[in-house]
XYZ file of C-alpha atoms in Angstrom:
674
model
C -22.602 28.826 -11.511
C -23.136 31.456 -8.440
C -25.600 32.247 -6.015
C -25.521 35.393 -4.098
C -28.522 34.213 -1.887
C -27.947 31.088 -1.221
C -30.454 30.286 2.601
C -29.778 27.605 4.732
C -32.163 24.891 5.047
C -32.753 20.426 4.283
C -31.605 21.889 0.277
C -28.205 23.399 0.581
C -25.517 21.563 1.798
C -22.617 23.265 3.848
C -19.621 22.417 3.765
C -16.101 23.962 5.222
C -13.072 23.887 2.746
C -9.339 23.753 4.409
C -5.699 22.497 2.958
C -3.028 22.077 4.451
C -2.810 22.712 8.401
C 0.827 20.889 8.786
C -0.067 19.822 12.234
C 3.310 19.358 13.717
C 5.205 21.839 11.590
C 8.096 23.291 14.200
C 6.524 22.374 17.147
C 9.360 21.963 18.954
C 9.744 25.902 18.101
C 9.847 27.308 21.451
C 7.685 30.234 20.440
C 6.085 29.089 16.796
C 5.966 25.163 18.508
C 1.373 25.204 18.873
C 1.118 27.815 15.675
C -0.178 24.679 13.564
C -2.621 23.079 16.547
C -4.409 26.592 17.587
C -5.407 26.838 14.267
C -6.515 23.585 13.576
C -8.575 24.119 16.598
C -9.607 27.257 15.114
C -11.232 26.214 11.849
C -12.628 23.551 13.123
C -14.252 25.944 16.270
C -15.691 27.856 13.265
C -17.609 23.946 11.556
C -18.883 23.692 15.011
C -20.431 27.083 15.081
C -21.678 27.536 11.525
C -23.061 23.529 11.530
C -21.193 22.367 9.078
C -22.663 19.393 6.933
C -18.683 17.842 7.198
C -16.027 18.989 6.805
C -13.416 18.917 3.384
C -9.581 18.269 3.728
C -7.615 19.012 0.427
C -4.545 17.145 2.272
C -0.783 17.933 4.076
C -2.647 18.027 7.637
C 0.433 16.710 8.717
C 3.448 18.570 7.779
C 5.929 14.683 8.553
C 4.904 11.701 7.075
C 5.471 10.012 10.436
C 3.979 12.114 13.379
C 5.684 12.264 16.080
C 3.508 11.294 19.703
C 2.465 14.805 20.661
C 0.962 16.131 17.273
C -1.216 12.807 16.887
C -1.782 13.618 20.392
C -3.154 16.877 20.175
C -5.129 16.353 16.814
C -6.898 13.812 18.404
C -8.109 15.618 21.329
C -9.431 18.105 18.552
C -11.500 15.513 16.464
C -12.791 14.981 19.816
C -13.879 17.481 20.991
C -15.748 19.314 18.684
C -16.826 16.003 16.139
C -18.271 13.929 18.523
C -21.564 15.148 19.443
C -25.585 14.249 20.003
C -25.898 16.930 16.433
C -27.716 14.803 13.827
C -25.597 14.667 10.913
C -28.473 15.563 7.748
C -27.232 14.482 4.212
C -26.895 10.855 3.444
C -24.040 8.181 1.443
C -26.249 6.872 -1.881
C -22.802 5.429 -3.101
C -20.944 1.985 -2.736
C -19.114 2.813 0.635
C -17.683 -0.574 0.627
C -14.896 1.046 -2.816
C -14.647 4.804 -1.454
C -13.370 2.885 1.181
C -11.433 -0.005 0.220
C -8.388 0.215 2.587
C -10.164 0.668 5.591
C -10.778 -2.026 7.920
C -14.436 -0.722 8.464
C -15.347 0.867 4.859
C -17.529 2.833 6.027
C -18.771 6.193 6.380
C -17.631 7.265 10.142
C -21.056 8.697 11.799
C -22.329 5.394 10.433
C -20.775 3.406 12.656
C -22.646 2.099 15.784
C -20.443 2.582 18.012
C -19.242 5.751 17.380
C -21.256 9.796 18.219
C -20.726 11.199 15.340
C -22.011 14.714 14.879
C -19.379 16.848 12.431
C -17.634 13.953 9.641
C -14.616 15.238 7.991
C -13.859 14.347 4.985
C -10.101 14.054 4.108
C -6.822 13.674 1.214
C -3.628 12.923 2.302
C -0.527 15.136 0.519
C 2.183 14.484 0.085
C 3.066 15.338 3.616
C 1.521 12.461 4.240
C 1.081 10.154 2.137
C 0.951 6.811 2.707
C 4.060 4.277 2.847
C 5.462 1.890 4.620
C 5.817 -1.987 3.830
C 1.828 -1.938 5.061
C 1.374 2.009 2.786
C -0.247 3.357 5.838
C -0.382 6.959 6.658
C -0.795 8.605 9.592
C -4.537 9.492 8.683
C -5.178 6.105 8.370
C -4.356 5.590 12.154
C -8.141 8.761 12.316
C -9.337 5.961 10.166
C -9.667 3.385 12.082
C -10.426 5.654 14.901
C -13.114 6.751 13.700
C -12.202 10.529 13.590
C -11.927 11.292 10.294
C -12.866 9.762 6.546
C -10.121 8.820 4.700
C -10.713 9.281 1.132
C -9.567 9.375 -2.810
C -5.870 6.346 -2.946
C -4.621 4.828 -5.196
C -1.907 2.869 -5.570
C -1.843 1.897 -8.800
C 1.065 3.562 -11.559
C -0.879 1.982 -14.209
C -4.078 3.782 -14.452
C -6.334 5.455 -11.836
C -10.662 5.023 -11.424
C -11.757 8.035 -9.574
C -14.967 6.244 -7.837
C -16.735 9.377 -5.991
C -18.671 9.327 -3.357
C -22.420 10.192 -3.523
C -24.643 12.404 -0.988
C -27.164 13.787 -0.708
C -29.633 15.997 1.287
C -33.582 16.886 0.581
C -33.087 17.762 -3.172
C -29.535 18.218 -3.792
C -26.899 15.840 -4.435
C -23.143 16.481 -4.743
C -20.506 13.098 -6.557
C -17.766 14.102 -3.915
C -14.501 13.075 -5.962
C -11.122 12.849 -4.665
C -7.391 12.279 -5.517
C -4.413 11.848 -3.277
C -1.231 13.226 -3.707
C 1.515 11.228 -6.902
C 4.160 11.883 -8.250
C 3.189 15.030 -10.308
C 5.989 13.827 -13.173
C 3.314 10.367 -13.147
C 0.316 11.666 -12.577
C 1.091 14.506 -16.011
C 1.708 11.522 -17.581
C -0.815 9.002 -16.923
C -3.518 11.510 -18.342
C -1.035 12.580 -21.405
C -2.235 8.625 -21.599
C -5.855 8.386 -20.865
C -5.079 6.392 -18.989
C -6.647 8.298 -14.941
C -10.770 8.267 -15.122
C -13.301 9.696 -13.398
C -16.406 7.865 -12.643
C -20.002 9.137 -12.852
C -23.201 7.964 -11.883
C -25.372 6.289 -14.261
C -29.162 7.769 -13.290
C -29.449 11.573 -13.633
C -25.686 12.226 -13.999
C -26.436 15.539 -15.170
C -28.333 16.685 -11.755
C -25.206 15.499 -9.455
C -22.747 19.079 -8.417
C -19.911 17.459 -9.324
C -17.062 18.602 -6.743
C -13.347 17.297 -7.401
C -10.472 17.799 -4.407
C -6.912 17.236 -5.532
C -2.933 17.841 -4.031
C -0.598 18.420 -6.725
C 1.241 21.266 -8.667
C -0.868 24.033 -9.909
C 1.224 26.102 -10.875
C 4.087 25.047 -13.510
C 7.830 23.541 -11.231
C 8.354 21.982 -14.566
C 8.000 20.451 -18.304
C 5.852 18.002 -16.798
C 6.079 18.444 -12.889
C 2.517 20.630 -12.435
C -0.753 19.287 -13.437
C -2.322 21.816 -15.938
C -6.446 22.001 -15.355
C -6.739 21.406 -18.441
C -6.634 17.832 -18.224
C -8.835 17.812 -15.332
C -12.993 16.659 -16.547
C -15.396 19.480 -17.935
C -17.671 18.272 -16.478
C -16.468 18.738 -12.692
C -18.224 22.009 -11.118
C -15.421 23.267 -8.189
C -12.273 22.510 -8.107
C -10.602 22.729 -5.014
C -7.310 22.362 -5.268
C -4.868 21.629 -2.325
C -0.815 21.288 -1.749
C -0.303 25.363 -2.876
C 0.269 27.116 -0.061
C -0.982 30.619 -1.991
C -3.993 31.571 -0.546
C -6.721 32.104 -3.775
C -9.931 31.242 -1.569
C -12.577 33.095 -4.055
C -13.289 30.356 -7.473
C -12.270 31.941 -10.262
C -13.661 30.340 -13.416
C -11.261 28.262 -16.156
C -12.238 30.088 -19.259
C -11.337 26.584 -21.354
C -12.659 24.315 -19.247
C -15.985 26.128 -17.698
C -15.323 24.848 -13.395
C -14.165 27.326 -10.751
C -11.075 26.649 -9.118
C -11.143 27.579 -5.139
C -7.454 27.313 -3.624
C -7.498 27.994 0.218
C -4.290 27.366 0.736
C -2.877 26.955 3.780
C -3.732 27.675 7.201
C 0.327 28.311 8.370
C 3.574 29.852 7.241
C 5.996 27.462 6.039
C 7.893 28.796 3.824
C 9.375 33.228 4.222
C 7.581 33.339 0.543
C 5.496 35.683 -1.063
C 2.730 33.445 -1.418
C 2.820 33.376 2.451
C 2.136 36.721 3.076
C -1.724 36.595 1.897
C -4.176 36.604 4.718
C -4.787 33.044 5.132
C -8.216 31.667 5.341
C -11.572 29.040 5.007
C -14.145 29.004 3.239
C -17.226 27.920 4.009
C -19.383 26.290 0.774
C -23.220 26.073 0.392
C -24.209 24.132 -2.197
C -27.627 23.875 -3.583
C -28.863 21.868 -6.236
C -26.727 22.680 -8.903
C -25.605 26.295 -6.941
C -22.704 27.006 -4.903
C -21.753 30.071 -2.852
C -18.569 29.957 -1.174
C -18.457 32.001 1.639
C -14.859 33.438 2.933
C -13.609 33.308 6.980
C -10.636 34.769 7.161
C -8.191 33.260 10.450
C -7.555 35.047 13.627
C -4.526 33.313 15.358
C -2.429 32.301 12.032
C 0.816 34.674 13.293
C 0.950 37.765 10.531
C 3.985 37.681 8.779
C 5.934 40.771 7.172
C 7.445 40.407 3.791
C 9.186 43.625 1.531
C 11.716 43.640 -0.653
C 14.847 46.166 -1.281
C 17.479 46.059 -3.882
C 20.858 48.283 -2.298
C 21.442 49.973 -6.333
C 18.260 51.068 -6.701
C 19.446 54.135 -3.897
C 22.039 55.710 -5.186
C 21.869 57.962 -2.724
C 22.438 56.858 -0.075
C 24.508 53.553 -0.957
C 28.264 54.132 -2.807
C 30.081 50.531 -2.519
C 33.357 52.530 -2.942
C 32.724 54.800 0.674
C 34.263 52.876 3.879
C 30.822 53.129 6.303
C 28.947 51.392 3.641
C 27.634 48.600 5.463
C 26.808 50.252 8.534
C 24.569 52.772 6.462
C 23.064 49.910 5.431
C 22.297 48.383 7.871
C 20.823 51.296 9.384
C 18.042 51.323 6.725
C 17.486 47.363 7.230
C 17.162 48.053 10.575
C 14.304 50.939 10.338
C 12.654 48.713 7.485
C 12.671 46.432 10.195
C 10.842 48.859 12.721
C 8.275 49.812 10.235
C 7.328 45.729 9.242
C 6.934 45.599 12.960
C 4.852 48.717 14.034
C 2.786 47.650 11.094
C 2.319 44.252 13.190
C 1.690 45.974 16.147
C -1.124 47.659 15.527
C -3.165 44.703 13.084
C -2.062 42.855 16.354
C -4.591 45.526 18.881
C -7.907 44.667 16.593
C -7.081 40.941 16.941
C -6.348 39.603 20.333
C -6.443 35.898 19.141
C -3.402 36.808 17.245
C 0.253 35.213 18.631
C 2.054 38.434 19.668
C 5.458 37.681 17.802
C 5.086 38.066 14.174
C 7.214 36.804 11.775
C 9.206 39.038 9.942
C 11.394 38.694 6.139
C 13.245 41.536 4.524
C 14.530 40.535 1.074
C 18.209 42.286 0.264
C 19.353 42.379 -3.571
C 22.767 43.883 -3.125
C 24.297 43.426 -6.392
C 26.639 45.761 -7.616
C 29.106 45.352 -5.527
C 27.871 45.816 -2.283
C 28.673 43.224 0.327
C 26.714 41.847 3.358
C 27.045 42.685 7.403
C 26.817 40.196 9.499
C 23.125 38.422 10.156
C 23.541 37.007 13.793
C 24.725 40.602 15.413
C 22.092 42.085 13.408
C 19.341 39.568 14.744
C 19.769 40.140 18.604
C 18.649 43.148 18.126
C 14.784 41.899 17.713
C 14.832 38.593 19.754
C 12.093 39.370 21.781
C 9.880 40.991 18.576
C 10.181 38.785 16.336
C 9.362 35.159 16.087
C 12.384 34.779 13.630
C 14.740 35.857 14.788
C 17.420 33.913 12.620
C 15.764 34.448 9.725
C 15.416 38.267 9.292
C 17.462 39.061 7.093
C 18.539 37.483 3.936
C 20.819 38.686 1.279
C 20.982 37.179 -2.066
C 21.905 39.528 -5.566
C 22.158 37.840 -9.077
C 25.120 36.972 -11.032
C 26.225 38.080 -14.123
C 25.698 34.557 -16.221
C 28.664 33.395 -18.086
C 29.132 32.335 -21.490
C 29.430 28.153 -21.315
C 28.903 25.508 -23.123
C 26.112 24.621 -23.390
C 26.587 20.732 -21.770
C 28.074 22.569 -18.273
C 25.097 22.599 -16.180
C 24.855 26.614 -15.121
C 24.684 26.201 -11.570
C 24.360 29.665 -11.228
C 21.357 29.858 -13.389
C 19.632 27.350 -11.325
C 20.026 29.662 -8.387
C 20.017 32.460 -9.802
C 16.302 33.556 -7.367
C 16.806 33.260 -3.437
C 15.096 30.224 -2.170
C 12.226 32.225 -0.757
C 10.414 33.761 -4.273
C 9.045 30.656 -4.784
C 12.488 28.980 -7.041
C 11.544 24.938 -6.334
C 14.747 22.855 -7.197
C 13.849 19.123 -6.504
C 16.048 16.669 -6.106
C 15.015 14.228 -9.117
C 15.629 17.121 -11.133
C 18.649 17.212 -9.796
C 20.404 13.950 -10.242
C 18.368 14.308 -13.902
C 20.274 17.408 -14.734
C 23.568 16.507 -12.903
C 24.019 12.795 -15.803
C 22.484 15.152 -18.897
C 25.320 16.811 -18.763
C 27.880 15.280 -17.001
C 31.419 13.687 -18.413
C 31.305 10.663 -20.605
C 33.063 9.016 -18.336
C 31.015 9.550 -14.921
C 27.851 9.111 -17.215
C 25.990 6.465 -16.351
C 26.205 3.238 -17.686
C 23.868 -0.006 -16.169
C 21.282 2.346 -14.265
C 18.899 5.335 -15.141
C 18.955 8.861 -14.092
C 14.772 8.439 -13.474
C 15.742 5.334 -11.229
C 18.102 7.111 -9.321
C 16.340 10.245 -9.009
C 12.953 8.851 -6.667
C 15.585 6.548 -4.990
C 17.322 9.530 -3.807
C 14.343 11.009 -3.579
C 12.887 8.360 -1.262
C 15.749 8.888 1.053
C 15.841 12.569 1.486
C 11.951 12.575 1.484
C 10.630 9.204 3.114
C 14.072 8.897 5.362
C 14.272 5.579 3.942
C 17.719 4.677 5.010
C 18.325 1.265 2.456
C 16.852 2.494 -0.751
C 19.056 3.342 -3.263
C 21.089 0.661 -2.115
C 18.571 -1.730 -3.042
C 17.575 0.068 -5.817
C 21.367 -0.663 -7.132
C 20.752 -5.316 -5.941
C 17.559 -5.048 -7.928
C 18.667 -3.204 -11.328
C 21.788 -4.894 -10.923
C 20.707 -8.275 -10.622
C 17.844 -7.612 -13.723
C 20.870 -6.488 -15.847
C 22.772 -9.871 -14.700
C 19.812 -12.194 -15.676
C 19.240 -10.389 -18.701
C 22.970 -11.120 -19.575
C 22.922 -14.431 -18.518
C 19.561 -15.028 -20.713
C 21.522 -14.010 -23.800
C 24.736 -16.403 -23.979
C 26.576 -12.210 -24.479
C 29.830 -13.563 -25.457
C 32.657 -12.413 -23.085
C 34.294 -9.217 -24.688
C 34.332 -6.329 -22.963
C 32.318 -4.510 -26.250
C 29.578 -5.707 -26.852
C 28.767 -7.108 -22.858
C 29.234 -3.344 -22.857
C 27.180 -1.869 -25.648
C 24.308 -5.209 -24.506
C 24.097 -3.868 -20.939
C 23.758 -0.223 -22.741
C 20.391 -1.329 -25.108
C 19.390 -2.905 -22.136
C 19.413 -0.139 -20.287
C 17.700 2.255 -23.190
C 14.972 -0.146 -22.980
C 14.448 0.242 -19.762
C 14.647 4.917 -19.973
C 12.017 3.903 -22.695
C 9.962 1.654 -21.039
C 8.321 4.056 -18.441
C 6.224 1.753 -16.945
C 7.961 -1.337 -16.619
C 11.037 1.265 -14.907
C 7.865 2.544 -11.913
C 8.033 -1.254 -11.425
C 11.416 -1.406 -10.501
C 11.369 1.087 -8.234
C 8.486 0.528 -6.768
C 9.707 -3.219 -6.232
C 13.011 -1.836 -4.859
C 10.847 0.651 -2.753
C 8.798 -2.382 -0.818
C 12.500 -4.208 -0.081
C 13.873 -1.073 1.261
C 10.573 -0.666 3.356
C 11.027 -4.123 4.386
C 14.738 -3.866 5.539
C 13.640 -1.095 7.448
C 11.014 -3.271 9.005
C 13.608 -5.575 9.913
C 15.249 -2.956 10.963
C 13.227 -2.306 13.815
C 12.594 -5.828 14.780
C 16.887 -5.986 14.760
C 17.317 -3.123 17.340
C 13.995 -4.242 19.581
C 16.154 -7.951 20.138
C 19.732 -5.921 20.480
C 17.387 -3.534 23.370
C 16.417 -6.983 25.098
C 19.694 -8.582 24.657
C 21.314 -5.580 26.268
C 18.210 -5.983 29.210
C 19.198 -9.075 30.029
C 22.932 -9.426 30.310
C 21.882 -5.622 32.307
C 19.830 -8.536 34.607
C 22.706 -11.085 34.859
C 25.633 -8.294 36.650
C 22.725 -6.961 38.989
C 21.447 -10.811 40.241
C 24.552 -11.062 42.325
C 26.867 -13.858 40.377
C 30.657 -13.558 40.546
C 32.655 -11.954 37.718
C 34.531 -16.301 38.538
C 31.318 -17.302 36.904
C 30.155 -15.634 33.442
C 33.355 -15.030 30.936
C 34.653 -11.074 30.832
C 33.779 -11.006 27.042
C 30.125 -11.616 27.466
C 30.343 -8.946 29.966
C 28.255 -5.429 27.705
C 29.153 -3.485 24.801
C 32.262 -4.185 22.760
C 33.039 -7.431 25.385
C 29.866 -8.767 23.985
C 30.578 -8.016 19.788
C 33.502 -9.607 20.286
C 31.839 -13.247 21.589
C 29.382 -12.628 18.320
C 31.889 -12.776 15.970
C 33.696 -9.133 16.206
C 36.904 -9.983 16.460
C 39.530 -8.778 14.299
C 37.555 -5.094 14.112
C 38.742 -1.755 14.974
C 37.538 0.143 18.033
C 35.384 2.353 15.811
C 33.083 -0.875 14.380
C 33.131 -2.552 18.040
C 31.489 0.854 19.652
C 29.135 1.199 16.579
C 25.313 1.985 16.881
C 22.914 -0.906 18.087
C 21.142 -1.278 14.495
C 25.344 -2.172 13.138
C 25.465 -4.613 16.187
C 22.218 -6.637 15.257
C 23.008 -6.947 11.907
C 26.692 -8.209 12.719
C 24.325 -11.202 14.719
C 22.754 -11.747 12.470
C 23.772 -11.491 9.339
C 28.184 -12.683 7.796
C 30.272 -9.676 7.934
C 31.083 -9.197 4.098
C 27.098 -7.548 4.588
C 27.937 -4.023 3.645
C 27.364 -1.081 1.205
C 27.939 -1.129 -2.820
C 30.516 0.776 -2.623
C 32.380 -1.022 -0.558
C 32.320 -4.484 -2.665
C 33.381 -2.320 -5.988
C 36.703 -0.507 -3.854
C 37.919 -4.240 -2.400
C 38.593 -7.399 -3.732
C 36.583 -10.268 -2.594
C 36.995 -13.802 -2.872
C 34.632 -16.398 -2.621
C 35.063 -19.961 -3.171
C 32.088 -20.542 -4.201
C 31.062 -18.350 -6.625
C 31.184 -20.173 -10.510
C 31.609 -18.230 -13.241
C 31.089 -21.230 -14.956
C 26.984 -21.551 -14.453
C 26.552 -18.039 -15.847
C 27.498 -19.591 -19.348
C 29.768 -16.894 -20.261
C 33.502 -17.349 -20.868
C 34.995 -13.996 -19.650
C 38.166 -13.068 -20.423
C 40.544 -11.871 -17.530
C 39.808 -8.383 -17.430
C 36.138 -8.637 -17.688
C 35.971 -12.093 -15.346
C 37.751 -9.172 -12.700
C 34.250 -6.712 -13.205
C 31.589 -9.436 -13.591
C 33.405 -11.524 -9.951
C 32.689 -7.917 -8.256
C 28.838 -7.267 -9.804
C 28.772 -11.404 -8.664
C 29.387 -11.249 -5.529
C 27.279 -8.043 -5.552
C 23.858 -9.924 -6.366
C 24.854 -13.006 -3.920
C 25.051 -10.981 -1.076
C 21.839 -8.890 -2.277
C 20.700 -12.493 -1.785
C 21.705 -13.834 1.063
C 20.292 -10.847 3.098
C 16.664 -11.193 1.733
C 16.364 -13.681 4.295
C 16.168 -11.457 6.952
C 14.587 -8.855 5.348
C 10.844 -11.703 5.916
C 11.170 -12.883 1.678
C 10.198 -16.866 1.600
C 11.825 -18.963 -0.156
C 11.758 -22.773 -0.860
C 15.132 -24.248 0.427
C 16.240 -24.013 3.941
C 19.360 -23.622 3.567
C 19.713 -20.073 2.631
C 20.050 -20.171 6.064
C 21.961 -16.202 7.965
C 23.933 -17.973 10.523
C 25.755 -19.862 8.281
C 29.329 -19.314 6.907
C 29.521 -16.663 9.293
C 33.087 -17.848 10.540
C 34.095 -19.356 7.003
C 33.006 -15.238 5.329
C 35.101 -14.144 8.260
C 37.812 -15.793 8.027
C 37.761 -15.556 4.253
C 38.458 -11.094 4.324
C-alpha cells in the first residue's frame, strides 16, 4: 500500500492534508489572537511551495459557527493570496459535479469557473464547529464556496439515509475517488451505520483501479456507548481515511488490522485546550498518490505556539511535603514555581532554533493535591509570570481524586463524573448530562410529557449554536402533538386515564427514534425561523428610533409632539405598554419590538404554568373531552399555551390559509384580561 520513493511526475497526485485549523480561536486575546491566522498562512505557504495539486481540509476551518467579520476577512485575504494564480491545475474531475456540489448555486469545481483564476484548489468538509445552521442551513464554508475560493463537499441533510457520492479525480493514469462526510451528531451517525443506512457509492467502471480516499469529522476515541464512530463501521474498500475532529497529531498512517485500510489523524494546528493530546508536536501531511500506492510526508509547523505540560502528585513527595506542616503551602508554591521555570527554560531553548515561533509559550502544571493538602492562591502565583507566558491565568490547575462513597444505584454520582480534571480530556456533553439526570431523578421530577433525548438535543442547540428559542419551541411542538393525540383518542375526563395515555404516547415516541429526530428537527427549524424574525424586528425597531430622533432634530416644537412619543419609555407606553413596571419598559430593543407586534401574554412556557390565565375564546367542548374540575384547570393552561404558540407563528413567516390570525388583533383585549 505505501511507497517509499514516489517521484513527482504527471501521474502523481500531491495533496496537502490538514484538519481543525479553528480560525478565530481567541481572536480577542492580546497575545494569542493572531495565532490561528499565522499558522493558516504557513499551511498555505507549504502547499504553494510544494506545488500541490490541491489542499484537503478535514473540517473545523473556523472555530465559531458564526465567525466574526475579522475572521472572515483574514481568511479571504489568505485564500486570495495563495490560491489564485496562473499555475495550471493538472487534474480533471470526472464525476457529476451537480451531485458533488448539489447545495451550491455554482455546482462545479472552482478552478473550472471561467471568471476565476485558481491555481491551487481547496476541498473541505465542514466540522462540528462550523456546521450548517439556520433556516437556510448555511455555514461559513458556503460563503467561501460562493466566492469561488473553496470547494465545500460532503454535506448531508437526511436523518434517515446517507448516500456518499465521491468526487472522481484523474491525473495521468492515477485516479482518486474522494469521499467526504461532514460532521453529524455521533449518536445519530452511529445508529445509521448500525441500521445499514450509510452507503458509499462506487464507480461502475474499473472500481478496483481507484484510490479511495475518505475524509470524516467525528469522534474517533470512545466517549460513550454510541458517542463515537468505530473504524470497523467504514467500508473495507477504502485505502486511506483522513480523520478530523481529534486534535492529537497522529499524522503517520496506521493500518486497521480488521478492515486493512490506513488511517491518518493530522490533528489540530492550534492549541485549543490545555490537555496532553495538544502537547504533541503539530504537523500537516503531504500525501503523494500514484496508482494504488501512497506516501505521507510529515511537515512540522513552525509558527505554532509552544505548549509544555507536566503533572505533579504531591502525595508522591512525602520527603518534601507534610500536610501537618504549617508552612506546607509555601513549600508547594516554591516547588511549583521551580517546575514552571524549568518548562520556561525548555521553551526558550526550543525557540532559539526557530525564529518564527511565538515568543511566549503555553505552560500548564497540573497539581494533584489529594491526601490532605490545600491549594495556594493561583492569582498571586500567576502574576509573577504575566510577561513570560501566553496563558498566565491557566498555568496552575489543582485537582484531587475524591473517595467514592457507597450510594444508591439510582442516585446520580456527580463525584464520579468529575473525578478527573477536564484538561485530561474527559468530555461531558450537555445532552448526556440531561439524559442522565432525568433517568436517575426522583419520580416526582421525571419527565412525563417530553423525552430525555429531545430535551437534550434542544439544550445542546441552545448551548452550542445559541438558538435561544430551541427549548421553548421543542416544548410547544411536543405539547401540541400530545394534545392532538388526546383529542383524536377521545379520552375520558378521568385524570388517571389521561396520564396513562400520555405515558403510552411518550413511550411510543421514545421507541421510534427516527420520528423523534424529525420532531427535534422541526422544532429547531421553528427556533431558527424565530431568530430570523427577531433580526427583522430588531432592524425595524432601530429604524423607528432613527425616525423619532429625526423628528426631534427637525425643529418641531414640544407642543406639537406628545411627550409620550418622544423616546424610550414614553414610546413604549404609546404602543400599549401601559401598566408595565419600569423593568419591562426599560428592556432590550428586541423586547420592545415583540410588544409592538404581538399580544402581551406571549411569554415563556414557565410563565403560562405559573399564572392563572383566563381566555374567554377558549372552548374546551370542541376537544370532545369532558374534563373534571381538577383536570380542567390543567388542560386550560396547556390549551392556552398551545393557542399562544400558534398565534406567534404568524410573525415567524408561517403561511396560513385564513386572514383572521392578525398579530395586531385583540391586543387591548388581552391586556384587559391580564
